[in-house]
PDB file of C-alpha atoms and ligand atoms in Angstrom:
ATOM      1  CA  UNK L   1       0.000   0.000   0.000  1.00 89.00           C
ATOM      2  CA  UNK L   2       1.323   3.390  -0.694  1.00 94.00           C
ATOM      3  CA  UNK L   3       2.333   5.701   1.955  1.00 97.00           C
ATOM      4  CA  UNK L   4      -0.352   8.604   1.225  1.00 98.00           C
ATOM      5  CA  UNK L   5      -3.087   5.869   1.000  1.00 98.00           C
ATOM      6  CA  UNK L   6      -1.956   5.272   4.825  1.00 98.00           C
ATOM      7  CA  UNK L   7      -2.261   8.972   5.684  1.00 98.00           C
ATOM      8  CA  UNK L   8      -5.739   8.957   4.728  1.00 98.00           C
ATOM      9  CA  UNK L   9      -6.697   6.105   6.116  1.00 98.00           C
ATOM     10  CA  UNK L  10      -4.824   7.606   9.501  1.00 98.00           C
ATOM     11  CA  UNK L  11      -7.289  10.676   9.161  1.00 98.00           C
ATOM     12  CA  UNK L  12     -10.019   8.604   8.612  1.00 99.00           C
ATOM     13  CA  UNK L  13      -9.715   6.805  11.423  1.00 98.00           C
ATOM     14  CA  UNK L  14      -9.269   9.374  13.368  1.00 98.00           C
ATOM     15  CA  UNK L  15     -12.038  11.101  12.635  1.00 98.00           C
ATOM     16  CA  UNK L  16     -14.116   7.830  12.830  1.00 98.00           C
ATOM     17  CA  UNK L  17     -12.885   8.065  16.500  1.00 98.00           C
ATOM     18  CA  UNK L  18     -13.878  11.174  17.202  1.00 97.00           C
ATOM     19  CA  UNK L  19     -17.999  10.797  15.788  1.00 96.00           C
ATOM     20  CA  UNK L  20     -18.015   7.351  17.594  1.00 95.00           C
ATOM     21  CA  UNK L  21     -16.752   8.929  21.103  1.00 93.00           C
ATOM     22  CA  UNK L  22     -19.688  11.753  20.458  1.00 93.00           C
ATOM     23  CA  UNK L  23     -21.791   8.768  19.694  1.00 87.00           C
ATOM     24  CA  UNK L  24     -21.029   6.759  22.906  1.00 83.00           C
ATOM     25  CA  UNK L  25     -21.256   9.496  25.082  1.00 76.00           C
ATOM     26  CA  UNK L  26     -24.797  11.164  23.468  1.00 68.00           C
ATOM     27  CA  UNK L  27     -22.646  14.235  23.328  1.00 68.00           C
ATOM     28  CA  UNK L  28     -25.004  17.105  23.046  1.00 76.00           C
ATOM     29  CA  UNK L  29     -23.777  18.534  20.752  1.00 79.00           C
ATOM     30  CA  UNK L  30     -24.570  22.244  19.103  1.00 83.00           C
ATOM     31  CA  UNK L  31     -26.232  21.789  16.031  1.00 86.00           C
ATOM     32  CA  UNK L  32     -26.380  24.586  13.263  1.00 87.00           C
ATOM     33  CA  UNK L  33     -28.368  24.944  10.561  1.00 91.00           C
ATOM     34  CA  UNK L  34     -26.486  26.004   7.257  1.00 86.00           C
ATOM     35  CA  UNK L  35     -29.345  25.874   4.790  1.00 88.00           C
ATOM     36  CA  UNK L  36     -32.844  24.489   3.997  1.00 87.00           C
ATOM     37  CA  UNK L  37     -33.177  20.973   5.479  1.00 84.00           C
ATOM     38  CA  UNK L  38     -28.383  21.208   5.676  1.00 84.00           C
ATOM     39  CA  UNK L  39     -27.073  20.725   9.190  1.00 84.00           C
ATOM     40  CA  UNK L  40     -23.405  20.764  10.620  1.00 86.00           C
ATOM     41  CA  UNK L  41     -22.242  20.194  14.005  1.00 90.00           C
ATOM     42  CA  UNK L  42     -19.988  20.220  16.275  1.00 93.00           C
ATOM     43  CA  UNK L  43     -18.543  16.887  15.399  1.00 95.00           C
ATOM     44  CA  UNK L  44     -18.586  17.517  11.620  1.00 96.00           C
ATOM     45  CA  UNK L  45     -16.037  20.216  12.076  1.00 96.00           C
ATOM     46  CA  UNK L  46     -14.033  18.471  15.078  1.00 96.00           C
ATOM     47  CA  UNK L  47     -13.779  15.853  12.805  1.00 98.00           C
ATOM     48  CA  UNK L  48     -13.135  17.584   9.520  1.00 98.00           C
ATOM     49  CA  UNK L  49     -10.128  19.755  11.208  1.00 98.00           C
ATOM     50  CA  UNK L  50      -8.046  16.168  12.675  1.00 98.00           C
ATOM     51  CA  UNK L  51      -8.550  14.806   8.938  1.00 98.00           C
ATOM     52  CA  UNK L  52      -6.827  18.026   7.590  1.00 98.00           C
ATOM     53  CA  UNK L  53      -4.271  18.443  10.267  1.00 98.00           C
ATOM     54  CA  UNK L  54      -3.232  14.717   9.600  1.00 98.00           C
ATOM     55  CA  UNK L  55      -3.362  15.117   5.880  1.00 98.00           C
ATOM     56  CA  UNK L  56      -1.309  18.597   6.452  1.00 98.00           C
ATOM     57  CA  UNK L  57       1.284  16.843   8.897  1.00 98.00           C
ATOM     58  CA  UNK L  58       2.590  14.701   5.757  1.00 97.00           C
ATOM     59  CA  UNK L  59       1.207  17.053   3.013  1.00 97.00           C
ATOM     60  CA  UNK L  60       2.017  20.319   3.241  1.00 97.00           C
ATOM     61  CA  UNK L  61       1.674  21.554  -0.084  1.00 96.00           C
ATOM     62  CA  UNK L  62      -1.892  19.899  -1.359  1.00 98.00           C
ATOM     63  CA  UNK L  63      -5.103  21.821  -1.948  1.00 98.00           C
ATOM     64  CA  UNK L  64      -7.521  21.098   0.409  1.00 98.00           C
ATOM     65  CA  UNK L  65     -11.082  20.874  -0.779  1.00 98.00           C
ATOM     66  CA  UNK L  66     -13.215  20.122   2.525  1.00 98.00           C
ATOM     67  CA  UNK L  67     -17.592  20.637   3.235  1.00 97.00           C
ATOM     68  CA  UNK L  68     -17.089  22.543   6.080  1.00 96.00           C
ATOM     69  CA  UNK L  69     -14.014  24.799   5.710  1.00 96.00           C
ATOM     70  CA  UNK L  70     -14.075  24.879   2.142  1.00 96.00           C
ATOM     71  CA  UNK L  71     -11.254  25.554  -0.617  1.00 97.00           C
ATOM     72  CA  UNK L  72      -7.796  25.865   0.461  1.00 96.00           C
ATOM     73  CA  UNK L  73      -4.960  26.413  -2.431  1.00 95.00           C
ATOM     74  CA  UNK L  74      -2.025  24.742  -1.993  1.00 94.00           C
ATOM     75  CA  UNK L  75       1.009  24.774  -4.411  1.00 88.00           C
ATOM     76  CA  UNK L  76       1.028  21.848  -5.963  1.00 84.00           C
ATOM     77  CA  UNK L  77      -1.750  20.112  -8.775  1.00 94.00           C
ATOM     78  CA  UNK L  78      -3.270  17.910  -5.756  1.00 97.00           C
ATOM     79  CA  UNK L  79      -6.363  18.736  -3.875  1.00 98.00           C
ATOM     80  CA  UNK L  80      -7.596  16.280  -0.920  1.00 98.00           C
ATOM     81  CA  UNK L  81     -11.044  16.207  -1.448  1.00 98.00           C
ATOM     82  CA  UNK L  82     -12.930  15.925   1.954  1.00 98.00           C
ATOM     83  CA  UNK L  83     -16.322  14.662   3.697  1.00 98.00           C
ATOM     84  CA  UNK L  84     -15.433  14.824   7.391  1.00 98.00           C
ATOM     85  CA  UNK L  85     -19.264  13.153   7.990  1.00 98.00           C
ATOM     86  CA  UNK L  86     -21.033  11.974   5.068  1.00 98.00           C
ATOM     87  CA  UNK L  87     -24.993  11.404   6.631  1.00 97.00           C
ATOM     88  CA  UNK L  88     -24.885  14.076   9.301  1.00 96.00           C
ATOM     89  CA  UNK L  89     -29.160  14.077   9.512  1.00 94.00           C
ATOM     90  CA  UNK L  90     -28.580  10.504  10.170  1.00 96.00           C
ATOM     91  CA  UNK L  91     -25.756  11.162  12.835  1.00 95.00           C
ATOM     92  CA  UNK L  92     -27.645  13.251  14.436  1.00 92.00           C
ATOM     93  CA  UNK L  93     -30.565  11.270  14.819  1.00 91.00           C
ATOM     94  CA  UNK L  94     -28.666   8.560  16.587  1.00 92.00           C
ATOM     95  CA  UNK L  95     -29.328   6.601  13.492  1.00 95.00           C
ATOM     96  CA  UNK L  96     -26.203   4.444  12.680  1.00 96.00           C
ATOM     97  CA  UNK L  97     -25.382   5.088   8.325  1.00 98.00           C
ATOM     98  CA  UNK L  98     -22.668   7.547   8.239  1.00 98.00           C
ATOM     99  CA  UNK L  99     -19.034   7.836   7.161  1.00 98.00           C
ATOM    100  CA  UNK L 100     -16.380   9.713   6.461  1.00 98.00           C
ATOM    101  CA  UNK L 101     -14.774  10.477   2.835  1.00 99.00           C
ATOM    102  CA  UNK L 102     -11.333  11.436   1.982  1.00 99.00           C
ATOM    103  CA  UNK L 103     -10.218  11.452  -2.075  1.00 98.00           C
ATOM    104  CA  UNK L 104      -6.952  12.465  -3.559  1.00 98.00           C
ATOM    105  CA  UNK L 105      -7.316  13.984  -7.214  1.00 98.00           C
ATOM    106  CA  UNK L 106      -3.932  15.085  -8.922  1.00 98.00           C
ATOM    107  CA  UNK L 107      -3.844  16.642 -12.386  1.00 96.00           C
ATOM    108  CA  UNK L 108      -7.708  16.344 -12.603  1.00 96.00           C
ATOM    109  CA  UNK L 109      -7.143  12.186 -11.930  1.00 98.00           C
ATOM    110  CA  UNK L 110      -8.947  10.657  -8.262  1.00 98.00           C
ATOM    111  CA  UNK L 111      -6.098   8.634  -7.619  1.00 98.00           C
ATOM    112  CA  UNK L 112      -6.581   7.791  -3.746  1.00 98.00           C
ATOM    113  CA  UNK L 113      -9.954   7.080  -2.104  1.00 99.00           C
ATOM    114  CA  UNK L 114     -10.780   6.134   1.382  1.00 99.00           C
ATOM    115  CA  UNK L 115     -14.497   5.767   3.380  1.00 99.00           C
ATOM    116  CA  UNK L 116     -14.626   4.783   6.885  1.00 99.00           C
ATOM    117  CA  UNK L 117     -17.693   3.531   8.276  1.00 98.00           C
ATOM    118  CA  UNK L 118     -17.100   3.521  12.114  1.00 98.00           C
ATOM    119  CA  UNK L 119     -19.945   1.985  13.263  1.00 97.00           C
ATOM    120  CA  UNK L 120     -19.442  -0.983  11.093  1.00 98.00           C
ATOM    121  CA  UNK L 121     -15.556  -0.479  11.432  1.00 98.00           C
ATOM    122  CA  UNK L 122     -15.553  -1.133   7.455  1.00 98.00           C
ATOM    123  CA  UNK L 123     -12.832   0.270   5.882  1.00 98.00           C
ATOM    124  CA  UNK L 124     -13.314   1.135   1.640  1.00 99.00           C
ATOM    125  CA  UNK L 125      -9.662   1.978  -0.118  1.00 98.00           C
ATOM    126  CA  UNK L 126      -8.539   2.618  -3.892  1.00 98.00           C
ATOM    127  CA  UNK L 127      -5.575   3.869  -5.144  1.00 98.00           C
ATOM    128  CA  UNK L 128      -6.419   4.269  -9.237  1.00 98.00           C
ATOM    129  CA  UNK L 129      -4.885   1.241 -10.917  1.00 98.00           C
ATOM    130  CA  UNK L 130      -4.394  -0.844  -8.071  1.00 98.00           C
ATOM    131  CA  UNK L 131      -8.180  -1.674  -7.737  1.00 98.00           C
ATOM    132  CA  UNK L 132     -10.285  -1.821  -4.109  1.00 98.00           C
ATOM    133  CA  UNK L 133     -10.806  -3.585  -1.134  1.00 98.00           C
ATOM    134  CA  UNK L 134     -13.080  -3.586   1.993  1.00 98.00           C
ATOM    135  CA  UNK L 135     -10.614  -4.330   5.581  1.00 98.00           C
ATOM    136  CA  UNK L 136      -7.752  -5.001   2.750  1.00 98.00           C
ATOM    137  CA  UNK L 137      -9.706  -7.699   0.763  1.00 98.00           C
ATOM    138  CA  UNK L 138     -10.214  -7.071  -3.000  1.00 98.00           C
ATOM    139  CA  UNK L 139     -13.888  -6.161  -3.535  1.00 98.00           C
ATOM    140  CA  UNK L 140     -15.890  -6.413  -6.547  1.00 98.00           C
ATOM    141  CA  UNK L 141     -19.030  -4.860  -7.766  1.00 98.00           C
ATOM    142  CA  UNK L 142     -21.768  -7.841  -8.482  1.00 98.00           C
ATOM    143  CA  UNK L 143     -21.880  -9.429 -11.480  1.00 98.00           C
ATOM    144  CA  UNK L 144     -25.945  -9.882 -11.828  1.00 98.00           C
ATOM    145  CA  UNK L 145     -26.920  -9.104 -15.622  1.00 98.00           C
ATOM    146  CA  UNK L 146     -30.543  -7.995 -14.886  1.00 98.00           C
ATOM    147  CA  UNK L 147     -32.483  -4.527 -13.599  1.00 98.00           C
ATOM    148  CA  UNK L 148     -34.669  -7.078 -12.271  1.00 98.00           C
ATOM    149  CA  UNK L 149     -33.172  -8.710 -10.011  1.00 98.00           C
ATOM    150  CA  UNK L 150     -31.154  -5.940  -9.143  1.00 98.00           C
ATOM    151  CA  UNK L 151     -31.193  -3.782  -5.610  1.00 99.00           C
ATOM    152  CA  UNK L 152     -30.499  -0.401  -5.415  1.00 99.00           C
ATOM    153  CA  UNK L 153     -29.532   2.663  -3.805  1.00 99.00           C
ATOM    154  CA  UNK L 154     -30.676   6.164  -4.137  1.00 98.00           C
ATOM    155  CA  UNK L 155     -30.902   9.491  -2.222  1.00 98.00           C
ATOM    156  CA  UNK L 156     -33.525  11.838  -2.355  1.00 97.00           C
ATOM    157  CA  UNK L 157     -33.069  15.414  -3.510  1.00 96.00           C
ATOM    158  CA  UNK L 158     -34.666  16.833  -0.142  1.00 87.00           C
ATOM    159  CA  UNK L 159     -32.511  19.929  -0.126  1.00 86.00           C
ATOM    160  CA  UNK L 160     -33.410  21.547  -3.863  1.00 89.00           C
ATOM    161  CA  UNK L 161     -36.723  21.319  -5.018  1.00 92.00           C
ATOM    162  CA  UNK L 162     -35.697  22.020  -8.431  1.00 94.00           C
ATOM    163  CA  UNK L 163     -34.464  18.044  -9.075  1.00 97.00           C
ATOM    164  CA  UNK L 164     -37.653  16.569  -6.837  1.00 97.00           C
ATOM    165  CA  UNK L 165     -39.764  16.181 -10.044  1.00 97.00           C
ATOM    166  CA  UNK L 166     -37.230  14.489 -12.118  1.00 98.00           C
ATOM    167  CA  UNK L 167     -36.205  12.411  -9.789  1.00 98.00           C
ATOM    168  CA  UNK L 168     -39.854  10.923  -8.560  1.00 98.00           C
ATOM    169  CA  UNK L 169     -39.921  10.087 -12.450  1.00 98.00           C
ATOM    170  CA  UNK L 170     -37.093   7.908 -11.979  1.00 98.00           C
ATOM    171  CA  UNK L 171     -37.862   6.814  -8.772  1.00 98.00           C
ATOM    172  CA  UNK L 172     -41.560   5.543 -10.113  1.00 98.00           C
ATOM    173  CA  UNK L 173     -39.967   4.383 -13.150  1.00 98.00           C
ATOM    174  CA  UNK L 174     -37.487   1.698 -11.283  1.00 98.00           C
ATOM    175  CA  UNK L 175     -39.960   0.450  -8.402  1.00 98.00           C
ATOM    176  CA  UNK L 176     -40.864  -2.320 -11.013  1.00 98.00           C
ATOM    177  CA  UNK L 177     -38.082  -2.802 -12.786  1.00 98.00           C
ATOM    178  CA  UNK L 178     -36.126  -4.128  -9.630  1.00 98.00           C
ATOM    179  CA  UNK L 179     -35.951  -6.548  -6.523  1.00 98.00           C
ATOM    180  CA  UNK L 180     -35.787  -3.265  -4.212  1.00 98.00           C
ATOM    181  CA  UNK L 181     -34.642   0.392  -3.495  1.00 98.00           C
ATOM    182  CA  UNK L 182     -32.799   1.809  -0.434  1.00 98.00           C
ATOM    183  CA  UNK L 183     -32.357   5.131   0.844  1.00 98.00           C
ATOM    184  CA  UNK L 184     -29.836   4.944   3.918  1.00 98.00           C
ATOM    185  CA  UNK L 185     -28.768   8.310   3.901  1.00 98.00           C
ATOM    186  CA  UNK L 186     -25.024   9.023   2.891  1.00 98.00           C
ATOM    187  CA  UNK L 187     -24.078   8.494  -0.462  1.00 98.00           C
ATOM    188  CA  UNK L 188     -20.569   8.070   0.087  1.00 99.00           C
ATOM    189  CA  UNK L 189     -21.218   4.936   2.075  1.00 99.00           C
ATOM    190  CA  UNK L 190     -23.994   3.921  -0.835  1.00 99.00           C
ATOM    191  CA  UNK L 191     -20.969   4.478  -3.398  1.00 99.00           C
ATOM    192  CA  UNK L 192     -19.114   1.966  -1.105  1.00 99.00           C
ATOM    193  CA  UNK L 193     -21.602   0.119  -1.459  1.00 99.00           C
ATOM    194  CA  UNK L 194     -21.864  -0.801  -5.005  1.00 99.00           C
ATOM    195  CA  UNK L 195     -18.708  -1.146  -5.032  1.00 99.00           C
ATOM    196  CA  UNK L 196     -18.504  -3.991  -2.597  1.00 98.00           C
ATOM    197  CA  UNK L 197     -21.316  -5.361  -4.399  1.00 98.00           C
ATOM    198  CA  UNK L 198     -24.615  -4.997  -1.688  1.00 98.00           C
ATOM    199  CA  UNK L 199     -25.865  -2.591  -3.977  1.00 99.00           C
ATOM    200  CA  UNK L 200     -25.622  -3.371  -7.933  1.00 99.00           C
ATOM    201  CA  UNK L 201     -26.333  -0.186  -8.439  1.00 99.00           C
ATOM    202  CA  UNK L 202     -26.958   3.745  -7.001  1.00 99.00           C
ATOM    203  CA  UNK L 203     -28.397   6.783  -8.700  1.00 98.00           C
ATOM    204  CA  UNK L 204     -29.050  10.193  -6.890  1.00 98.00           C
ATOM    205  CA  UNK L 205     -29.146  13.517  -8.363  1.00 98.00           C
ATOM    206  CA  UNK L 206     -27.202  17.109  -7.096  1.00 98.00           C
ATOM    207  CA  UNK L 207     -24.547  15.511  -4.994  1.00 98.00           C
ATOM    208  CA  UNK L 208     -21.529  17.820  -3.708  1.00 98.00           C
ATOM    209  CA  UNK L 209     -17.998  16.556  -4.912  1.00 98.00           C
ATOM    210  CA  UNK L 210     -16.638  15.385  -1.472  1.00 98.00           C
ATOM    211  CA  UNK L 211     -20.143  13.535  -1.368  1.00 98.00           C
ATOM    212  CA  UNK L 212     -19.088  11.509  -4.235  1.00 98.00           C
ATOM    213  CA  UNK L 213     -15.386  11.858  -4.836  1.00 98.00           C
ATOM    214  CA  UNK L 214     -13.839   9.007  -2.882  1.00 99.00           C
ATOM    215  CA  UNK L 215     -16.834   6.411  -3.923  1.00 99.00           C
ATOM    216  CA  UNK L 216     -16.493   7.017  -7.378  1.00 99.00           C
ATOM    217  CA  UNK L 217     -13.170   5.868  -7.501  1.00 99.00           C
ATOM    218  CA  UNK L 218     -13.869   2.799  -5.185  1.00 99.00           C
ATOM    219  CA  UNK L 219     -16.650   1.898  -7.479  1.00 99.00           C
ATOM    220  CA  UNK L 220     -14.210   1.916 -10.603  1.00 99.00           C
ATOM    221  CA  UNK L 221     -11.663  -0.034  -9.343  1.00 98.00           C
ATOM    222  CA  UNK L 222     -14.138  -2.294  -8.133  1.00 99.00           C
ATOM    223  CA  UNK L 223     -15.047  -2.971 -11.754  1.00 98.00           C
ATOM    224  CA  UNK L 224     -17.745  -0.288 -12.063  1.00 98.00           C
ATOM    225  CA  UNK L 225     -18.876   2.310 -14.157  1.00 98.00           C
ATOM    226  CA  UNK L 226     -19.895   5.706 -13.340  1.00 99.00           C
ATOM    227  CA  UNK L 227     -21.748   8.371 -15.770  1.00 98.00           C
ATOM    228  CA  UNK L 228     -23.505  11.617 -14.543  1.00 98.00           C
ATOM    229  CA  UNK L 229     -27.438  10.738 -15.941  1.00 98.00           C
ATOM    230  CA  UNK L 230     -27.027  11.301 -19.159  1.00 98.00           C
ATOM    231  CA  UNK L 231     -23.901   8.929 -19.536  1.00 98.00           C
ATOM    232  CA  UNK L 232     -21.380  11.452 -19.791  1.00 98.00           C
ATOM    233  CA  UNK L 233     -18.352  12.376 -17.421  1.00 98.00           C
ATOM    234  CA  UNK L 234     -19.183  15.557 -15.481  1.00 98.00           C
ATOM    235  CA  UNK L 235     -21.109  13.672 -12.200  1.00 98.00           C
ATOM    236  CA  UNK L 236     -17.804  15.695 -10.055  1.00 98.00           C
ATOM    237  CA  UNK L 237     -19.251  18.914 -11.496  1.00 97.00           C
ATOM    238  CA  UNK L 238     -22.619  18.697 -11.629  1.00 98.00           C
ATOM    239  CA  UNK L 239     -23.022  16.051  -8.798  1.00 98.00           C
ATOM    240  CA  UNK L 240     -25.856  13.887 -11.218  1.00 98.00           C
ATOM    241  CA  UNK L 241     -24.378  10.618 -10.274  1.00 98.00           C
ATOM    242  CA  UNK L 242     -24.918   6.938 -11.745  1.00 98.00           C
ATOM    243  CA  UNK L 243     -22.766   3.872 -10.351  1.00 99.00           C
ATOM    244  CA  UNK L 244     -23.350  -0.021 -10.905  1.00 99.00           C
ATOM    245  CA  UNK L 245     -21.899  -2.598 -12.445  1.00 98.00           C
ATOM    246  CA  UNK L 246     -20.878  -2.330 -16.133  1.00 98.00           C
ATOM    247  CA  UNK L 247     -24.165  -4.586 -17.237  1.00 98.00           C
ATOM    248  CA  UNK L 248     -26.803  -2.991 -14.888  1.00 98.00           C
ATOM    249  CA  UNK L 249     -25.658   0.207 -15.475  1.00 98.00           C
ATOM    250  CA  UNK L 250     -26.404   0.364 -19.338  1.00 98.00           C
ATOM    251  CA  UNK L 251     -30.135  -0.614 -18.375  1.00 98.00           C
ATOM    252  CA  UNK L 252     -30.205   1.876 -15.792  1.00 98.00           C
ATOM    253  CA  UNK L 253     -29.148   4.261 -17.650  1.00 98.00           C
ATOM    254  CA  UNK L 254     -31.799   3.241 -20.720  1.00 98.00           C
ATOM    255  CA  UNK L 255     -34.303   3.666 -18.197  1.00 98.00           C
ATOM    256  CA  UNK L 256     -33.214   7.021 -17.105  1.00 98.00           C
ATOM    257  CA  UNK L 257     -33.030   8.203 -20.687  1.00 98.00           C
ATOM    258  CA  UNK L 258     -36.363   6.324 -21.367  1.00 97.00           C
ATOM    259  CA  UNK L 259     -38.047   8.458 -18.429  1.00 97.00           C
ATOM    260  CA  UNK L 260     -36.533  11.894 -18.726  1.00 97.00           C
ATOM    261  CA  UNK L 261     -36.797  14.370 -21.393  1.00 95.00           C
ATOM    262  CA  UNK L 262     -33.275  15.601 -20.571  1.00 96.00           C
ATOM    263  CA  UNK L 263     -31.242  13.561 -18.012  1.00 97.00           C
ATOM    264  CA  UNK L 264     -29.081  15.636 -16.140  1.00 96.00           C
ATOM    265  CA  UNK L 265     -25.540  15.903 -17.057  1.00 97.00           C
TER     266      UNK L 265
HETATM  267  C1  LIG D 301     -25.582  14.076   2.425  1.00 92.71           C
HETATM  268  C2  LIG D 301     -25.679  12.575   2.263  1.00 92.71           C
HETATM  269  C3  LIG D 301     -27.024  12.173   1.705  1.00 92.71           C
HETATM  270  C4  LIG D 301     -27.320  12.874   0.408  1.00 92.71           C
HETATM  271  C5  LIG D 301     -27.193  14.374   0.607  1.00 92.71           C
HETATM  272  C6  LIG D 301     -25.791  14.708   1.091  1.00 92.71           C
HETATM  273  P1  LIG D 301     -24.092  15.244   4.368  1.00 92.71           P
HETATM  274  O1  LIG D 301     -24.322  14.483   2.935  1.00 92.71           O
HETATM  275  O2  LIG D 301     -24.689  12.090   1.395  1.00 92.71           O
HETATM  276  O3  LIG D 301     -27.102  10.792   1.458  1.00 92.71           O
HETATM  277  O4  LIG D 301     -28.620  12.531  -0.021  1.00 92.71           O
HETATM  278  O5  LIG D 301     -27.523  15.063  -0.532  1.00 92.71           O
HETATM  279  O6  LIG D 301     -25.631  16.086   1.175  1.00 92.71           O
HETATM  280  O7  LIG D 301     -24.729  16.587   4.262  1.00 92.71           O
HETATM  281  O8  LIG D 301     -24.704  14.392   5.404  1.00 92.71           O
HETATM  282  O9  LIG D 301     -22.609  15.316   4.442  1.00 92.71           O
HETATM  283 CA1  LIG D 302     -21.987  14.645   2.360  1.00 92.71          CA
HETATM  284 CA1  LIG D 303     -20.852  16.074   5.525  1.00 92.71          CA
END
């Protein structure tokens, strides 16, 4: 394993510790609101500033794209691309789907992912290449050839009415057309997902790049392919994300097209 893929796993964990200890204490912690139905808390930032003060430590010179603090420039063409607490409404519910996200992208490539789940203690890596495991074991997406007997994950666009429409056409359109649909709320650990192969495949609509960045790669070194909806390549930019394996995607992405006047790119 390469030496920056251990620094990020270091944050990771590391900030794993630090929502688990909130957890098992029932911290109360402040809770701010930062938009329409968009929290952060105490812990989202506690943990967000020991991922970048690890990362820092060994990385001086990276860019540092992170939810909570936002863009830092560094000097050099890498950016760490953070999600200190990927499910926060679930976090702070006491409900138990959350992780935490850390990507490397250099030169416009992801070449390092990591997602901790630290109530499962599952830990996704990538490095681009090298393909993925799950606690070190190669993972794979699934290999099933058909929507139907295919289950999937999703996320609802509850923060920007605009996609709500368009997406409750999709929604509609796969209830029959597979075995089942979850929403667990955190896309980076649905990502994971797919790309361990529970999921065969995951479609949400106006993600945020550190939402997305470090599954994305898991999923295609797992095997997987990812398209914004309309089968292109700007899901970082525009956060319109599709991810399953190679087969399931194609049909997902039929349907989508099949549904929608104009998919999303
Ligand atoms: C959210 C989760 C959720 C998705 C939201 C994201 P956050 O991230 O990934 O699954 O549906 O759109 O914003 O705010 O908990 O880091
Ligand atoms: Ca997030
Ligand atoms: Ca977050």
């Amino acid at each position: 394993m390469q030496p920056i893929l251990k620094t990020a796993i270091t944050a990771a964990r590391r900030a794993g510790s630090v929502i688990t200890q909130a957890m098992d204490r029932q911290d109360h912690f402040q809770v701010q609101q930062k938009g329409y139905n968009d929290f952060v808390t105490e812990v989202d930032k506690k943990a967000e500033k020991v991922i970048i003060d690890t990362l820092r430590q060994s990385y001086p010179d990276y860019s540092i794209l992170a939810e909570e603090t936002g863009m830092q420039e560094g000097v050099q063409d890498c950016c760490w691309i953070i999600d200190p607490l990927d499910g926060t409404t679930n976090f702070i519910h006491g409900y138990p789907q959350f992780g935490v996200s850390i990507a490397l992208q250099c030169r416009g490539k992801l070449e390092h992912a990591v997602i901790y789940d630290p109530m499962r203690q599952e830990l996704f890596t990538a490095s681009r290449g090298e393909g993925a495991q799950l606690n070190n074991r190669r993972m794979r997406v699934t290999q099933e050839r058909r929507l139907g007997n295919s289950l999937l994950g999703t996320g609802f666009p509850f923060r920007n009415a605009r996609w709500v429409d368009d997406y409750v056409t999709t929604f509609k359109n796969f209830i029959p057309r597979c075995v089942g649909i979850r929403r667990a709320g955190s896309a980076a650990l649905d990502l994971a997902h797919v790309a361990s192969g529970r999921f065969d495949g995951f479609w949400e609509f106006d993600l945020s790049t550190w939402d997305i960045a470090a599954g994305v790669l898991l999923v295609q070194e797992a095997g997987g392919i990812v398209t914004d909806l309309a089968g292109g390549n700007n899901y970082l930019e525009s956060g319109h994300i599709l991810a399953a394996n190679p087969r399931i995607h194609q049909q997902m992405l039929a349907q989508i097209s099949d549904c929608l006047e104009t998919p999303p790119k």
